[in-house]
Amino acid sequence: MATTQADSSLTGEQRAIRDVVREFAVEEIRPTARSADETETFPEEVWDGLAELDLTGLTVPEEYGGFDADRTTYSIVNEEVAYGQLAVATALSVHCLATECIAAFGTDEQKERWLPDMAHGRPVGMFALSEPQAGSNPAQMETTAIRDGDEYVVNGDKQWITNGQRGEVCILFAKTDPDDPSSVTQFLVPKDAGIEVGQKEKKLGLRASDTTGLKFDDVRIPAENRLTEEGKGLSAAFTILTGGRVGIASQAVGLAQSALDEAREYAHEREQFDKPISSIQSIRHKFADMATQVHASRLMVREAARQEDAGEDNRVSAAMAKYHASEAAVDVSNEAVQIHGGYGYVTEFDVERLYRDSKITTIYEGTSEIQKEIIARGVLDG
């Protein structure tokens, strides 16, 4: 790809990382993507490759064997991995959410216990905030963790858990007082503490990523497994999720870029009326719209990442980036299918999968409607 305004602001090291991850995405991730989607199995060999590149330690401090990436580098990696396959990028970003929570809120003992191994890819992390009746409003969660001496007893159900089958350590959010919405607290729970894993969800897209429910039935964990003070869990979650939204927005950019590239290659090869369809004005105008959306999304994402790296409040810019980039990913992949015509509707061509996968970026880690509310609050309420 030609250097863009978004790329010109990168350091030499960041460009080198981008190029390495893009090469891995093209040579190692994309060749497995169609099979992984069709069989609904996660490509573990790809995960091991990410670990070899130190990418499973993106949010782990160097002292614990991690990469300790700044948010711009984190954004770049998410974009390029998603260029290969969104399901892999999603699994990676959730793992990184888990390690970031431990790094940010854990004790020295917790960090020493978990982060070195997680930085090397195993155990895989999970992030358990959503529930069957509490998605966009986590304060309504019903899962409880009640103190009993030196332990907490956890009961409840979590839903939409990425890495639910693969994961071995869960960052859990639960109320320490069932009658107090402000009592949400963050805990670290190993799967072998007694977590029951539900069946893998059948999904429109993102099929290679395992998404399950988690059931906690009198699961006992040591009090030392608490990550935040009681009642400080939601504020901790929102802090982490702001950075996570930059990651999801970056993934949307990577998917949209992949759809754009697939459509461009097809348009140059496909002929109608004795000429490539890339010479037809209506098709050319589609590419003008698609390229503009991808470019604008990337600029918004990079700005949100830059603000975080500079220590600025990026809650609104992250919401804008997530909202715009995810909606653009749906639009661009839709147009890529349209450019392919009937071939875009069959699984032989990757744009069909990209279109299915794109929709989830408007939903997870805060729906488009939630992002609009954050943006409006920032604009109107100061």
mmCIF file with all atom_site columns, C-alpha atoms in Angstrom, residues 21 41 53 136 192 207 219 255:
data_model
loop_
_atom_site.group_PDB
_atom_site.id
_atom_site.type_symbol
_atom_site.label_atom_id
_atom_site.label_alt_id
_atom_site.label_comp_id
_atom_site.label_asym_id
_atom_site.label_entity_id
_atom_site.label_seq_id
_atom_site.pdbx_PDB_ins_code
_atom_site.Cartn_x
_atom_site.Cartn_y
_atom_site.Cartn_z
_atom_site.occupancy
_atom_site.B_iso_or_equiv
_atom_site.pdbx_formal_charge
_atom_site.auth_seq_id
_atom_site.auth_comp_id
_atom_site.auth_asym_id
_atom_site.auth_atom_id
_atom_site.pdbx_PDB_model_num
ATOM 1 C CA . VAL A 1 21  ? 2.440   -8.075  11.370 1.00 0.00 ? 21  VAL A CA 1
ATOM 2 C CA . THR A 1 41  ? -12.516 -23.799 14.864 1.00 0.00 ? 41  THR A CA 1
ATOM 3 C CA . LEU A 1 53  ? 6.016   -12.465 17.658 1.00 0.00 ? 53  LEU A CA 1
ATOM 4 C CA . SER A 1 136 ? -25.080 -2.222  27.375 1.00 0.00 ? 136 SER A CA 1
ATOM 5 C CA . ASP A 1 192 ? -10.363 -24.605 37.096 1.00 0.00 ? 192 ASP A CA 1
ATOM 6 C CA . ARG A 1 207 ? -17.285 -18.118 13.484 1.00 0.00 ? 207 ARG A CA 1
ATOM 7 C CA . VAL A 1 219 ? -17.483 -20.929 42.788 1.00 0.00 ? 219 VAL A CA 1
ATOM 8 C CA . LEU A 1 255 ? -11.310 -5.613  7.878  1.00 0.00 ? 255 LEU A CA 1
#
